[in-house]
Short mmCIF file of C-alpha atoms and ligand atoms in Angstrom, two decimals:
data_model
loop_
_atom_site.label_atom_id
_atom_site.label_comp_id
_atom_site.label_asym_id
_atom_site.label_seq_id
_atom_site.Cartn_x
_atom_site.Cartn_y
_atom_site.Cartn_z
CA UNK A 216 -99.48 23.23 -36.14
CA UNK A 217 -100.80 25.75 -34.07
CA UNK A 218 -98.57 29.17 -34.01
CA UNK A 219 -98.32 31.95 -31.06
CA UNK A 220 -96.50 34.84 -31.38
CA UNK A 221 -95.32 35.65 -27.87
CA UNK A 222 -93.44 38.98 -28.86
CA UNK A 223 -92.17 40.32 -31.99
CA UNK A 224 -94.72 41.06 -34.15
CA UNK A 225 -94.57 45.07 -33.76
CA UNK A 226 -91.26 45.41 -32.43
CA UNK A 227 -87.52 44.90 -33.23
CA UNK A 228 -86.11 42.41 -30.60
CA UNK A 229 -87.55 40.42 -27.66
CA UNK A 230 -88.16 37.87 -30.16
CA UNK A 231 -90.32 34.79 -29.25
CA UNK A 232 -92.35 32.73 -31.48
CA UNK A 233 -94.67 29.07 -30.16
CA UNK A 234 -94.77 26.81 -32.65
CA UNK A 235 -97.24 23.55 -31.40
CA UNK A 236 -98.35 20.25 -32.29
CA UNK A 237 -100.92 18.04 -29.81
CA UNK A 238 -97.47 16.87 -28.52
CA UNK A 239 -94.40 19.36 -29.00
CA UNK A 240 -94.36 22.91 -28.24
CA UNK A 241 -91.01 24.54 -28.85
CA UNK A 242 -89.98 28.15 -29.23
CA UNK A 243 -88.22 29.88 -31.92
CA UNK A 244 -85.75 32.48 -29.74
CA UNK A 245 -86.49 34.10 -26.69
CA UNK A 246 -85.07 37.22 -26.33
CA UNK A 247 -84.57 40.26 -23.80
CA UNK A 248 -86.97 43.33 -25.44
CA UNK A 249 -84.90 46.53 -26.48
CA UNK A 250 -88.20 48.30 -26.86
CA UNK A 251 -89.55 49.97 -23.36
CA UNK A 252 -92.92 49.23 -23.91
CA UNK A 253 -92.58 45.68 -24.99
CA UNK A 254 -95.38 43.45 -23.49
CA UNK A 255 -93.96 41.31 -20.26
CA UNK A 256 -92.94 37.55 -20.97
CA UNK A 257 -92.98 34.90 -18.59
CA UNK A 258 -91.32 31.67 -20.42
CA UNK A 259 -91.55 29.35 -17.70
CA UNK A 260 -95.25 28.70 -17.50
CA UNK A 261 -95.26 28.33 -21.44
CA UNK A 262 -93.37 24.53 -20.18
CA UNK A 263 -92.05 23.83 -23.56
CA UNK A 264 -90.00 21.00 -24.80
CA UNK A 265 -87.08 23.47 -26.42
CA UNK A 266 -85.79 26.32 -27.11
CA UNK A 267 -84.24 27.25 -30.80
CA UNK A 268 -81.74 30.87 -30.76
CA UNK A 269 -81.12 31.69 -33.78
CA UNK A 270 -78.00 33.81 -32.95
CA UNK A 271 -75.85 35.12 -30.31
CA UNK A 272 -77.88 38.75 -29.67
CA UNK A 273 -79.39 39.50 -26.75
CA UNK A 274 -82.76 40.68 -28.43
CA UNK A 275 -82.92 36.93 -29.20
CA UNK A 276 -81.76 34.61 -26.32
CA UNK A 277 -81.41 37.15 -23.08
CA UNK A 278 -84.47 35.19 -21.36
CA UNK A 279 -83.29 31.88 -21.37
CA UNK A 280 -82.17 31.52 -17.96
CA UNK A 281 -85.73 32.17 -17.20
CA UNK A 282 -86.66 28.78 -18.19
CA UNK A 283 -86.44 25.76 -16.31
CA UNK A 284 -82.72 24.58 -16.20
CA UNK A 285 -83.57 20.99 -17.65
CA UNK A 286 -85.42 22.67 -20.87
CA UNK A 287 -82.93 21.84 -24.11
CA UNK A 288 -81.75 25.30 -25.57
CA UNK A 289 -80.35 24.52 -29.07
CA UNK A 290 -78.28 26.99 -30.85
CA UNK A 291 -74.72 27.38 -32.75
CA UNK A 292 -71.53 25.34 -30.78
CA UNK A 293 -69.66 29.26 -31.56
CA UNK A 294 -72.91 31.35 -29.86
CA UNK A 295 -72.92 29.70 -26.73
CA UNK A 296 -68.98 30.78 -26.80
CA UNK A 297 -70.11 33.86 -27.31
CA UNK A 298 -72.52 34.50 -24.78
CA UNK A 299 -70.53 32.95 -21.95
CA UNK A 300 -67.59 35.17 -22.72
CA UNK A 301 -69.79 37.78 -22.95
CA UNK A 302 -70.49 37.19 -19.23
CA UNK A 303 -67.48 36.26 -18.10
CA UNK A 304 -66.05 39.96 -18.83
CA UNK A 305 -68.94 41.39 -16.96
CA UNK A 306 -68.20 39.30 -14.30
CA UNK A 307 -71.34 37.50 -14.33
CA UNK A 308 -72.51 33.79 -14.32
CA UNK A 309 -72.44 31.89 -17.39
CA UNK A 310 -76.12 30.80 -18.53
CA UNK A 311 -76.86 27.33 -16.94
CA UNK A 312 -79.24 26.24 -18.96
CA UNK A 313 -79.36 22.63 -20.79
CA UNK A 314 -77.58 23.73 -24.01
CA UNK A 315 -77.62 21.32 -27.08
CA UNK A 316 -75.30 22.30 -29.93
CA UNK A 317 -76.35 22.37 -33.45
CA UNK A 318 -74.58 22.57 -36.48
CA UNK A 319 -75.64 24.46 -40.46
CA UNK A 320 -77.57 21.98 -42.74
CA UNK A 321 -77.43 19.19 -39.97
CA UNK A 322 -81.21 18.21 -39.30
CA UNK A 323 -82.33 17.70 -35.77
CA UNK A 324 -85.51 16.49 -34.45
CA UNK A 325 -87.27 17.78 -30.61
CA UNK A 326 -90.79 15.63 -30.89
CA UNK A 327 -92.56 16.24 -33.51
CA UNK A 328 -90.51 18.79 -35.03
CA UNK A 329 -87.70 18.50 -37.98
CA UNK A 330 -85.14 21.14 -37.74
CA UNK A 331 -82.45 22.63 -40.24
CA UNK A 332 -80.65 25.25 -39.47
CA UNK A 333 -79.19 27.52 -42.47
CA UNK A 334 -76.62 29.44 -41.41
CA UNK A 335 -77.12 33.24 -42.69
CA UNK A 336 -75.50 36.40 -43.17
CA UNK A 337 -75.68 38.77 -40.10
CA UNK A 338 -73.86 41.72 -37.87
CA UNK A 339 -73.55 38.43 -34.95
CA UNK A 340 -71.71 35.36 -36.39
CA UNK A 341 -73.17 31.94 -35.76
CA UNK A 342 -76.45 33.56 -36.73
CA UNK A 343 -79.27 30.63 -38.50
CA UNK A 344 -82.72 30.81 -40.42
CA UNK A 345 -84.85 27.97 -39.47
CA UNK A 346 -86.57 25.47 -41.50
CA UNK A 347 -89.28 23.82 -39.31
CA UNK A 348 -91.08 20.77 -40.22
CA UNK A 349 -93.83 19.40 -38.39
CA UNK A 350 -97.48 17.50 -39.46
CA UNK A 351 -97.21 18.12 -42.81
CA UNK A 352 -96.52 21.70 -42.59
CA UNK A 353 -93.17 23.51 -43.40
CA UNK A 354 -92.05 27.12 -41.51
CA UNK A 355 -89.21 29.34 -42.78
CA UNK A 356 -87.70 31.42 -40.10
CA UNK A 357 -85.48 34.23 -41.28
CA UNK A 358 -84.10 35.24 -37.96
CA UNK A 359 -81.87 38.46 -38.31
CA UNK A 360 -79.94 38.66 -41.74
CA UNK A 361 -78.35 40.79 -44.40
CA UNK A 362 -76.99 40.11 -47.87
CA UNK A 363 -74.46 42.64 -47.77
CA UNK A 364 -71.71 41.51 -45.49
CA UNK A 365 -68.72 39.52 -46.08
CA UNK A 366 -70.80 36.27 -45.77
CA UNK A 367 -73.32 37.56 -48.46
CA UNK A 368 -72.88 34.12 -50.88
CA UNK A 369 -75.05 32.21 -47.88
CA UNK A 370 -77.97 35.35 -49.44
CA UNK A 371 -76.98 34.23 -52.35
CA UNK A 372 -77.09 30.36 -52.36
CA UNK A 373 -80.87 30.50 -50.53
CA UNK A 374 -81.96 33.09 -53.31
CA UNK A 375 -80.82 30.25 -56.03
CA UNK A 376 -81.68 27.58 -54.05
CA UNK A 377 -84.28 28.35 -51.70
CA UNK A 378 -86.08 25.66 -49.12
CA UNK A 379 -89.38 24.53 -51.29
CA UNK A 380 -93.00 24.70 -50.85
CA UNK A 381 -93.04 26.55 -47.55
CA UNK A 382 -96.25 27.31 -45.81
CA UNK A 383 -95.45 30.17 -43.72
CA UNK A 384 -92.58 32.54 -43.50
CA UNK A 385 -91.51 35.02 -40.67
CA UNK A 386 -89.53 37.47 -42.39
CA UNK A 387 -87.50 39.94 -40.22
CA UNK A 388 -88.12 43.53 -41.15
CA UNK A 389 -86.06 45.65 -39.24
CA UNK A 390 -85.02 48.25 -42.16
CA UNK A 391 -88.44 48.55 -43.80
CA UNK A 392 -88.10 52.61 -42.96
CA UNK A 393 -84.34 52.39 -42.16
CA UNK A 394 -82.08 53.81 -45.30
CA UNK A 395 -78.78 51.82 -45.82
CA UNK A 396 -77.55 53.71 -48.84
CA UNK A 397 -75.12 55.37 -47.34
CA UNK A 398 -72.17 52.57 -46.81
CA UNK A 399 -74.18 49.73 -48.35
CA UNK A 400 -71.83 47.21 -47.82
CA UNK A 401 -68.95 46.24 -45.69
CA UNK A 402 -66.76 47.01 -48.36
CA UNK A 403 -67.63 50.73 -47.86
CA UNK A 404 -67.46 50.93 -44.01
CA UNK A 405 -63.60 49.37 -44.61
CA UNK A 406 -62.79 52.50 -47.34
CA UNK A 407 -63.93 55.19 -45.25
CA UNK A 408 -62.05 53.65 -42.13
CA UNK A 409 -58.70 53.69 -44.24
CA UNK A 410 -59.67 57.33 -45.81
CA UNK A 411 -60.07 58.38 -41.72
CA UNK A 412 -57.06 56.77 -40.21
CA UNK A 413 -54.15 57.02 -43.15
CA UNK A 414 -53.17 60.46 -42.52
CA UNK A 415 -53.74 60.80 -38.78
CA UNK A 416 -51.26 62.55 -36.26
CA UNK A 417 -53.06 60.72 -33.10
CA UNK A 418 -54.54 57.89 -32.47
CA UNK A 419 -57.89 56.23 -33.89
CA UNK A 420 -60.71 55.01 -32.23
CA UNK A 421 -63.01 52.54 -33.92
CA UNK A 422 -66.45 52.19 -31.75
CA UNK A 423 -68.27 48.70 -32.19
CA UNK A 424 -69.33 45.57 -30.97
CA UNK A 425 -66.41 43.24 -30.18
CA UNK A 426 -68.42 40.58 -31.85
CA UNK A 427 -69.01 42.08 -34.91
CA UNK A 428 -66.54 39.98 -36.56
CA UNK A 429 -66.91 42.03 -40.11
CA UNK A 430 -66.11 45.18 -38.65
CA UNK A 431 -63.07 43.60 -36.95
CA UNK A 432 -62.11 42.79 -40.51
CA UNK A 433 -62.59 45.85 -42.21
CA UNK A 434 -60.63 47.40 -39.25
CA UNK A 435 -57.82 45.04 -39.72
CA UNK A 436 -57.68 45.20 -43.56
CA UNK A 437 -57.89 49.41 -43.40
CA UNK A 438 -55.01 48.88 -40.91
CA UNK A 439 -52.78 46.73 -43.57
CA UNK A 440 -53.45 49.18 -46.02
CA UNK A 441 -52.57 52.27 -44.64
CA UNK A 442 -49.93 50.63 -42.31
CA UNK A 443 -51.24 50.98 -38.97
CA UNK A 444 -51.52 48.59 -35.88
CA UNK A 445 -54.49 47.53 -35.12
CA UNK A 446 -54.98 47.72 -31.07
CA UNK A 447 -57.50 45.19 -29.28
CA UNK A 448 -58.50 45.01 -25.57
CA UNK A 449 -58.73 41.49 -23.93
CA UNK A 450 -62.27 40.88 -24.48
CA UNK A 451 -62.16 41.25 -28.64
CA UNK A 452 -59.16 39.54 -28.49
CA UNK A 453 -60.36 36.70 -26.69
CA UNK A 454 -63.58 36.79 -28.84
CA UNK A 455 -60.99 36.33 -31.98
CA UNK A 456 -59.50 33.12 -30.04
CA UNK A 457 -63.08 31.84 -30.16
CA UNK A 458 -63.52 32.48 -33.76
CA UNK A 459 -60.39 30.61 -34.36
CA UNK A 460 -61.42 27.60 -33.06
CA UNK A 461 -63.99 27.04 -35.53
CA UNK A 462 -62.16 28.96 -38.54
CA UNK A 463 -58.95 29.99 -39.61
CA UNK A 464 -60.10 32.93 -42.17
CA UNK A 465 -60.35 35.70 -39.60
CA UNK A 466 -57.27 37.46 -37.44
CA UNK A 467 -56.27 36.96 -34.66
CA UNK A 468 -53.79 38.57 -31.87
CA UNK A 469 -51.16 36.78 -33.17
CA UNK A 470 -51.27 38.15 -36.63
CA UNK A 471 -49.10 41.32 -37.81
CA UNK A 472 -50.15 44.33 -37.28
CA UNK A 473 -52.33 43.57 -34.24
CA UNK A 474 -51.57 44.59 -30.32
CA UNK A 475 -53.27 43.46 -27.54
CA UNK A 476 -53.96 46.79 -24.52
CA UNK A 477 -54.28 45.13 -21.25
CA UNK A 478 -56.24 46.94 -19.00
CA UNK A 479 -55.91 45.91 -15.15
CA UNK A 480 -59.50 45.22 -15.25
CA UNK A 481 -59.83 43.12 -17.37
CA UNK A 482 -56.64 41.48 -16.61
CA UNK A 483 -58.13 40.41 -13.34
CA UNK A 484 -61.12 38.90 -15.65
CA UNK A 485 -58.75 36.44 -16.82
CA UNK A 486 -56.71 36.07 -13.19
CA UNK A 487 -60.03 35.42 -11.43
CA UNK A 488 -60.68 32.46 -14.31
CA UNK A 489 -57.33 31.07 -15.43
CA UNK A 490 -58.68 27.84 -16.50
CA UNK A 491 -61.42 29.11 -18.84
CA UNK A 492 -58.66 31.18 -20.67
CA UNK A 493 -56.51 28.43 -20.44
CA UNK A 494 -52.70 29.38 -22.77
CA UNK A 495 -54.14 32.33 -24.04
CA UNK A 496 -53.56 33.97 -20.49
CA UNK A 497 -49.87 33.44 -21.10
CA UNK A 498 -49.83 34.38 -25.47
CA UNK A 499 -51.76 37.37 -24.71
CA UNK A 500 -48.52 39.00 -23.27
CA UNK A 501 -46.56 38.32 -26.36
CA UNK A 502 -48.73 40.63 -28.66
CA UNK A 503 -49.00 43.80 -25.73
CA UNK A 504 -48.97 46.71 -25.99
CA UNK A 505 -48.56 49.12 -23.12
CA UNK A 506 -50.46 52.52 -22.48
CA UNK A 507 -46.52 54.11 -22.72
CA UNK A 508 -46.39 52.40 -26.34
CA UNK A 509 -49.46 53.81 -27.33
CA UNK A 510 -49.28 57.00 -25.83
CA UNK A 511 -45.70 57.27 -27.64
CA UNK A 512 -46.32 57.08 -31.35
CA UNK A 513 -50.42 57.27 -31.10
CA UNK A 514 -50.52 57.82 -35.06
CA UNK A 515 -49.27 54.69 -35.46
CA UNK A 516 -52.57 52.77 -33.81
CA UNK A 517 -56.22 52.21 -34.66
CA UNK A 518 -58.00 51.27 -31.41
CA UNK A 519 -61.05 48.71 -31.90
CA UNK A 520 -63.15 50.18 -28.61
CA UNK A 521 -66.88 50.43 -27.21
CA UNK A 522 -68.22 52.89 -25.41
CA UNK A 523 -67.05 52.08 -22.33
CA UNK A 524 -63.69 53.07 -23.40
CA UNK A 525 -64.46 57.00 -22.99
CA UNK A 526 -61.80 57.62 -20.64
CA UNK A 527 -59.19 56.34 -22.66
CA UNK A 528 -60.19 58.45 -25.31
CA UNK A 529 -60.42 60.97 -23.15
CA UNK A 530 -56.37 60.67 -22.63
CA UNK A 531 -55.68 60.91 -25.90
CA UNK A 532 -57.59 63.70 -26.52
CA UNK A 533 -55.41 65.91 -24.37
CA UNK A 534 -52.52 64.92 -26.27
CA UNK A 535 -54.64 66.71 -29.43
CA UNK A 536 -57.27 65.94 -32.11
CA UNK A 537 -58.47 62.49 -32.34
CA UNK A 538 -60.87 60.44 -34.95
CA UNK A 539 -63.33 59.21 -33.27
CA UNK A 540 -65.00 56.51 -35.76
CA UNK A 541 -68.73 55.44 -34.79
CA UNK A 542 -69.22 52.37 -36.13
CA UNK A 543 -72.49 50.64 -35.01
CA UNK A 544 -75.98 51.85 -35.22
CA UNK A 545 -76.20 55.37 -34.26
CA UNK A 546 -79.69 54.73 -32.14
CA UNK A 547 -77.58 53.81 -29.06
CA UNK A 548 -76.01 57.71 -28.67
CA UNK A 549 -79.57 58.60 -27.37
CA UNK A 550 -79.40 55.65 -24.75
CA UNK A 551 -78.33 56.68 -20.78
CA UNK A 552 -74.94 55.59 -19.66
CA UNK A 553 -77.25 53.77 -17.21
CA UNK A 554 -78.61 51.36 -19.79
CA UNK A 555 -75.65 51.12 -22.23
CA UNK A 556 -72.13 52.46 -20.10
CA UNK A 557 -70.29 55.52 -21.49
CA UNK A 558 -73.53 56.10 -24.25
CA UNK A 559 -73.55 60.05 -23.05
CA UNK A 560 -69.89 60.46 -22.63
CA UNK A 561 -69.78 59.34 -25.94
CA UNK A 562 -72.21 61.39 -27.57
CA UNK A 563 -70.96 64.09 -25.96
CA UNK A 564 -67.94 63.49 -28.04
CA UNK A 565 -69.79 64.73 -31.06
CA UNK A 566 -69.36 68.37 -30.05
CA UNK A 567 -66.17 68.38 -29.06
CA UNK A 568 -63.68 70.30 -31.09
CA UNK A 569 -60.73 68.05 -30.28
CA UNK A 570 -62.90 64.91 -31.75
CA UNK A 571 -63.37 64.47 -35.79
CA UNK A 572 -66.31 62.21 -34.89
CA UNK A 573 -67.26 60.38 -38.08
CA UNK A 574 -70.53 58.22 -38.88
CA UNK A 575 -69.16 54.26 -40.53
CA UNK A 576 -71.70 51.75 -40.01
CA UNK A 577 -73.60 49.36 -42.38
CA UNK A 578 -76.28 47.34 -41.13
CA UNK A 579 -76.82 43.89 -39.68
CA UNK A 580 -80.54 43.22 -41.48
CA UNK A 581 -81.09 43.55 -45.06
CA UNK A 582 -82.75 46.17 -47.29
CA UNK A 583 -85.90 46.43 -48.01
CA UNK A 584 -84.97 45.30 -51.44
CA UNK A 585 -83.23 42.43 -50.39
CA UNK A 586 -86.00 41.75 -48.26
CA UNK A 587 -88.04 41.47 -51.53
CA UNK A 588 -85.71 38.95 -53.68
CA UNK A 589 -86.04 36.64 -50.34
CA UNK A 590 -89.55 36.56 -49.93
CA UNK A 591 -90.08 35.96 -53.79
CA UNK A 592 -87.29 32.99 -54.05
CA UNK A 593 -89.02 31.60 -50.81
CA UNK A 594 -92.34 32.15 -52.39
CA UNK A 595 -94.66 31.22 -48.73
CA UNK A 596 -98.07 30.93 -49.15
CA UNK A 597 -98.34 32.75 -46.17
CA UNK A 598 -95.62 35.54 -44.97
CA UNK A 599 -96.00 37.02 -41.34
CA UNK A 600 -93.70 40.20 -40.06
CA UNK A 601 -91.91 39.72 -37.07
CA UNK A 602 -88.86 41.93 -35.93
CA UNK A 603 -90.18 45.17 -37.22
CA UNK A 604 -91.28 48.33 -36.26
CA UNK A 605 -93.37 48.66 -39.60
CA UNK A 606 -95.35 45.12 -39.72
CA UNK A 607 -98.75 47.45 -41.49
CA UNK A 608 -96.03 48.27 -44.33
CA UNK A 609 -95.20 44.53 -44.99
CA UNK A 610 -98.93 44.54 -47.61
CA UNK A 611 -97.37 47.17 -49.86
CA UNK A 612 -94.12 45.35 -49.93
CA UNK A 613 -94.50 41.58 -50.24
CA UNK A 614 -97.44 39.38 -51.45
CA UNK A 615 -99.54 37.14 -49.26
CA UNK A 616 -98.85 39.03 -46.25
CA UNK A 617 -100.77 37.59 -42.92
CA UNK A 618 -100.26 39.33 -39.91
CA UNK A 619 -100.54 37.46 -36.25
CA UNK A 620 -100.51 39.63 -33.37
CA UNK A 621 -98.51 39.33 -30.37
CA UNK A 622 -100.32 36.57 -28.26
CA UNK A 623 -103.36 35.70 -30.22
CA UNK A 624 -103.28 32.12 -31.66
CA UNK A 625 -103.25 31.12 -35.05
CA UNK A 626 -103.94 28.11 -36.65
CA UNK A 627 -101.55 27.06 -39.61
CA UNK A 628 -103.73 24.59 -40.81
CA UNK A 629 -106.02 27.18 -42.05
CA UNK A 630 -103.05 28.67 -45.13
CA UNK A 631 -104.03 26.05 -47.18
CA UNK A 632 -107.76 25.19 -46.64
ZN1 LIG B 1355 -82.55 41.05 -33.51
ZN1 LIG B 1356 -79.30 40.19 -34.39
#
């Protein structure tokens, strides 16, 4: 097996990794770069036979409709949800690419290649390592993951029973220099939101990604405890609907304690496609809430926002002090409202004497340390670094370290000669 890492060797995100026999080429993710001088990829002259995501992030599948249309792209039944609703509330197109659903611990063969998918502990749901079989040889593909969320037994399980004699590991490394110490769990981000909100005399805002499901969680379970309403837009509670198809464990709008704000905008997102929403466009009005609700008994609410929601908190800042709860990773405040909307409005925030704006976030990738008890349970004979900024730390962190650069070809049959 012949391996080529397109991007990702010295970077976090953009993602893309050839794996090749004399017959099958496939690629493990192929995502849209978040660093500004990431190297340019071109996936359509690669022509290979598939395309594995290993989660719903755009740092992992935001090229695909770069490929040929007939090329299969395999990933998680509940990720491809995700990434057309994602569109359909920017009012975009929905990928048309030839999607082939897989499911956790259900092998899967494209040519040459054997494929299990384990599903893993991450900040996107759906998210899978990769166990990739081919001539002999066996790759372990980490993808993103964490053991400290609220789906840290899957860490567990692969530390006690990890895939055997594996050849080559990519092990993600996005926190080699990152410090997670100081809400190390979910568990931790949930107590300081209830701390924040119980005693408030306006409304809450919560700022995070509508698809990190965890945070939606902790959210919810700070709201039962300090007996507040937790207040969605249409987008996270449409997200929740999705969720709900495939589990029942998680909330959703028609739970206590959870209102739905319908914003005209978005409102005409789900006008403009009534038969992609299908009853939900009716059962959304039952859990409303209206702007005049809010604005009426605000200390009653914790709103789950983004960014793009500076204008609301904006009018509920007039009305006097506000938390403002910032609740994803804190690199984004330094990004232009051009590349990530309402980013400086937001960060303006922290300056603002009318805004207690409070730090609650705990990471999507594991610790170092974690990091550590995975590659030892795996035990490769060779481990590469991909999805880091720090790939020259990985030899005074992990044994048998090999580094592959972006683009240069290595040849897998050379680990155990
Ligand atoms: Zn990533
Ligand atoms: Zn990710």
């Amino acid at each position: 097996m012949k391996i080529t890492i397109h991007r990702g060797s010295k970077e976090i995100g953009g993602t893309c990794i050839e794996l090749a026999t004399s017959r099958t080429k496939i690629l493990l993710d192929l995502g849209a770069p978040l660093s500004e001088n990431s190297r340019n990829l071109d996936p359509k002259p690669l022509k290979v036979d598939a395309v594995l995501i290993s989660h719903p992030h755009q740092d992992h599948y935001g090229l695909i409709e770069q490929l040929d249309e007939k090329t299969p792209v395999y990933l998680g039944v509940l990720g491809k949800s995700l990434i057309d609703a994602t569109r359909i509330f920017l009012k975009r197109e929905v990928p048309a690419n030839n999607f082939k659903p897989f499911t956790r611990g259900n092998t899967f063969m494209v040519g040459d290649f054997t494929i299990t998918p384990y599903l893993v502990d991450h900040s996107a749901v759906d998210a899978y390592a990769f166990l990739v079989e081919a001539e002999g040889q066996r790759i372990f593909y980490s993808g993103d993951f964490r053991a400290h969320g609220r789906k840290s037994v899957l860490f567990d399980r692969m530390i006690k029973n990890p895939p055997a004699d594996i050849d080559l590991l990519f092990l993600e490394g996005t926190m080699l220099r990152r410090d997670n110490s100081e809400f190390p769990s979910e568990a931790h981000v949930q107590k300081k939101i209830s701390e924040l909100i119980r005693d408030q005399q306006n409304m809450s805002f919560l700022i995070s990604s509508s698809q990190n499901i965890d945070r939606l969680v902790s959210a919810y379970k700070a709201c039962i405890v300090t007996e507040k309403i937790l207040v969605l837009d249409i987008y996270t509670a449409w997200v929740l609907e999705l969720m709900n198809q495939v589990t029942r464990n998680v909330p959703d709008m028609s739970w206590d304690l959870i209102k739905v704000y319908t914003s005209n905008s978005q409102y005409q997102t789900m006008k403009a496609s009534r038969e992609y929403f299908g009853s939900f466009a009716n059962r959304v009005w039952d859990s409303r809430v209206t702007m005049d609700g809010l604005q009426n008994r605000p200390a009653d609410y914790l709103f789950f926002g983004k960014m793009s929601h500076f204008k609301t908190i904006s009018r509920f800042k007039a009305q006097g002090g506000i938390n403002l709860i910032y609740s994803q990773w804190q690199g984004y405040l330094k990004y232009s409202s051009k590349d990530y909307f309402g980013a400086e409005e937001i960060a303006a925030l922290k300056d603002d004497p009318q805004v207690d704006f409070t730090y609650a976030h705990t990471s999507g990738h594991a610790t170092l340390e974690d990091l550590q008890t995975f590659a030892r349970a795996i035990n490769p004979r060779a481990l590469v670094p991909i999805h880091t900024e720090f790939a020259d730390d990985y030899t005074g962190h992990f044994e048998n370290v090999v580094s592959i650069e972006d683009g240069k070809p290595y040849d897998c049959y050379s680990i155990r000669s």
